[in-house]
Amino acid sequence: MTLYRRVWTMELREGAEAEYDAAHANIWPDLTAQMTQNGIVRFFLYRAGTTVFAFQERNRPFPASNHSPPSGLTARWWRKMAPLMCTEGPEARPVHHDLREVFALDVTTETTT
């Protein structure tokens, strides 16, 4: 199966680290179900101070634009997270900075004998 990756960073507001971590420790089950329905097979968040590093893999290509309108559920999550993060626009979309892949080592490819 071909997997499509995207990686980006986001910034938290100073002092919001613990609340951000707690929100993700208790992420809404319907939000994770929506991600799976949208083809997300892996989604990892890492944090160093106020910088959040996000990694996603999906079983189909990502939309060409990261600025398509969010689902109602995603919009609700963004509003919940808005006081904790740097956001933009009326949707309180998290400000993100896409990262370009420069190296990948993948030894998980199945082989047949």
Short mmCIF file of C-alpha atoms in Angstrom, two decimals:
data_model
loop_
_atom_site.label_atom_id
_atom_site.label_comp_id
_atom_site.label_asym_id
_atom_site.label_seq_id
_atom_site.Cartn_x
_atom_site.Cartn_y
_atom_site.Cartn_z
CA MET A 1 0.00 0.00 0.00
CA THR A 2 1.29 3.44 -0.90
CA LEU A 3 1.27 5.89 1.99
CA TYR A 4 1.37 9.65 1.59
CA ARG A 5 3.15 11.71 4.26
CA ARG A 6 2.97 15.27 5.40
CA VAL A 7 4.87 16.94 8.21
CA TRP A 8 4.53 20.39 9.74
CA THR A 9 5.19 22.46 12.84
CA MET A 10 2.85 24.61 14.92
CA GLU A 11 3.45 26.97 17.83
CA LEU A 12 1.78 27.01 21.23
CA ARG A 13 1.29 30.10 23.32
CA GLU A 14 3.73 30.34 26.20
CA GLY A 15 2.37 28.51 29.25
CA ALA A 16 -0.14 26.40 27.26
CA GLU A 17 2.02 23.29 27.05
CA ALA A 18 0.40 21.23 29.84
CA GLU A 19 -3.15 22.05 28.75
CA TYR A 20 -2.30 21.18 25.12
CA ASP A 21 -0.80 17.84 26.19
CA ALA A 22 -3.85 17.09 28.36
CA ALA A 23 -6.27 17.88 25.52
CA HIS A 24 -4.50 15.38 23.28
CA ALA A 25 -4.34 12.76 26.02
CA ASN A 26 -8.15 13.00 26.01
CA ILE A 27 -8.78 13.59 22.30
CA TRP A 28 -12.37 13.13 21.21
CA PRO A 29 -13.08 9.62 19.87
CA ASP A 30 -15.24 11.05 17.09
CA LEU A 31 -12.28 13.17 15.97
CA THR A 32 -9.97 10.16 15.72
CA ALA A 33 -12.75 8.25 13.92
CA GLN A 34 -13.03 11.12 11.42
CA MET A 35 -9.27 10.98 10.81
CA THR A 36 -9.42 7.24 10.13
CA GLN A 37 -12.38 7.70 7.78
CA ASN A 38 -10.31 10.30 5.92
CA GLY A 39 -7.53 7.77 5.35
CA ILE A 40 -5.13 8.76 8.14
CA VAL A 41 -3.28 5.62 9.22
CA ARG A 42 -0.62 7.30 11.39
CA PHE A 43 -0.63 10.68 13.12
CA PHE A 44 2.04 11.62 15.64
CA LEU A 45 2.52 14.87 17.57
CA TYR A 46 5.80 15.68 19.32
CA ARG A 47 6.50 18.78 21.35
CA ALA A 48 9.69 20.62 22.28
CA GLY A 49 8.78 23.56 24.47
CA THR A 50 6.13 25.47 22.55
CA THR A 51 6.94 23.95 19.15
CA VAL A 52 4.71 21.08 18.04
CA PHE A 53 5.94 18.74 15.31
CA ALA A 54 3.18 16.85 13.46
CA PHE A 55 3.60 13.78 11.23
CA GLN A 56 0.75 12.19 9.28
CA GLU A 57 0.53 9.26 6.90
CA ARG A 58 -2.53 8.66 4.80
CA ASN A 59 -3.57 5.87 2.44
CA ARG A 60 -4.55 8.32 -0.31
CA PRO A 61 -3.13 11.63 -1.51
CA PHE A 62 -3.72 14.68 0.64
CA PRO A 63 -5.83 17.50 -0.82
CA ALA A 64 -3.79 19.92 -2.91
CA SER A 65 -4.62 22.78 -0.55
CA ASN A 66 -4.27 22.78 3.22
CA HIS A 67 -6.83 25.57 3.29
CA SER A 68 -9.99 23.69 2.39
CA PRO A 69 -12.87 24.34 4.80
CA PRO A 70 -12.67 22.15 7.91
CA SER A 71 -15.44 19.76 8.90
CA GLY A 72 -17.72 20.96 11.69
CA LEU A 73 -15.96 18.62 14.09
CA THR A 74 -12.50 19.87 13.12
CA ALA A 75 -13.70 23.48 13.44
CA ARG A 76 -14.94 22.71 16.97
CA TRP A 77 -11.53 21.21 17.92
CA TRP A 78 -9.71 24.22 16.47
CA ARG A 79 -11.90 26.59 18.53
CA LYS A 80 -11.11 24.54 21.64
CA MET A 81 -7.36 24.72 20.88
CA ALA A 82 -7.34 28.39 19.77
CA PRO A 83 -6.53 29.84 23.23
CA LEU A 84 -3.50 27.51 23.39
CA MET A 85 -2.02 27.99 19.91
CA CYS A 86 -1.05 30.55 17.31
CA THR A 87 -4.02 30.63 14.92
CA GLU A 88 -5.21 32.57 11.88
CA GLY A 89 -8.46 33.54 10.25
CA PRO A 90 -12.05 33.35 11.44
CA GLU A 91 -11.83 29.54 11.69
CA ALA A 92 -8.95 29.76 14.23
CA ARG A 93 -6.94 27.49 11.93
CA PRO A 94 -3.62 26.62 13.60
CA VAL A 95 -0.72 28.44 11.95
CA HIS A 96 1.48 25.72 10.51
CA HIS A 97 4.74 25.53 8.62
CA ASP A 98 5.06 22.63 6.20
CA LEU A 99 8.35 20.76 6.32
CA ARG A 100 10.01 19.27 3.26
CA GLU A 101 11.24 15.71 3.46
CA VAL A 102 14.98 15.53 2.83
CA PHE A 103 15.70 11.93 3.84
CA ALA A 104 13.71 8.79 4.56
CA LEU A 105 14.77 5.28 5.48
CA ASP A 106 11.97 2.74 5.32
CA VAL A 107 12.84 -0.89 5.96
CA THR A 108 9.26 -1.97 6.63
CA THR A 109 8.56 -3.01 3.04
CA GLU A 110 7.35 -6.60 2.94
CA THR A 111 9.33 -9.08 0.90
CA THR A 112 8.28 -12.50 -0.30
CA THR A 113 10.59 -15.51 -0.46
#
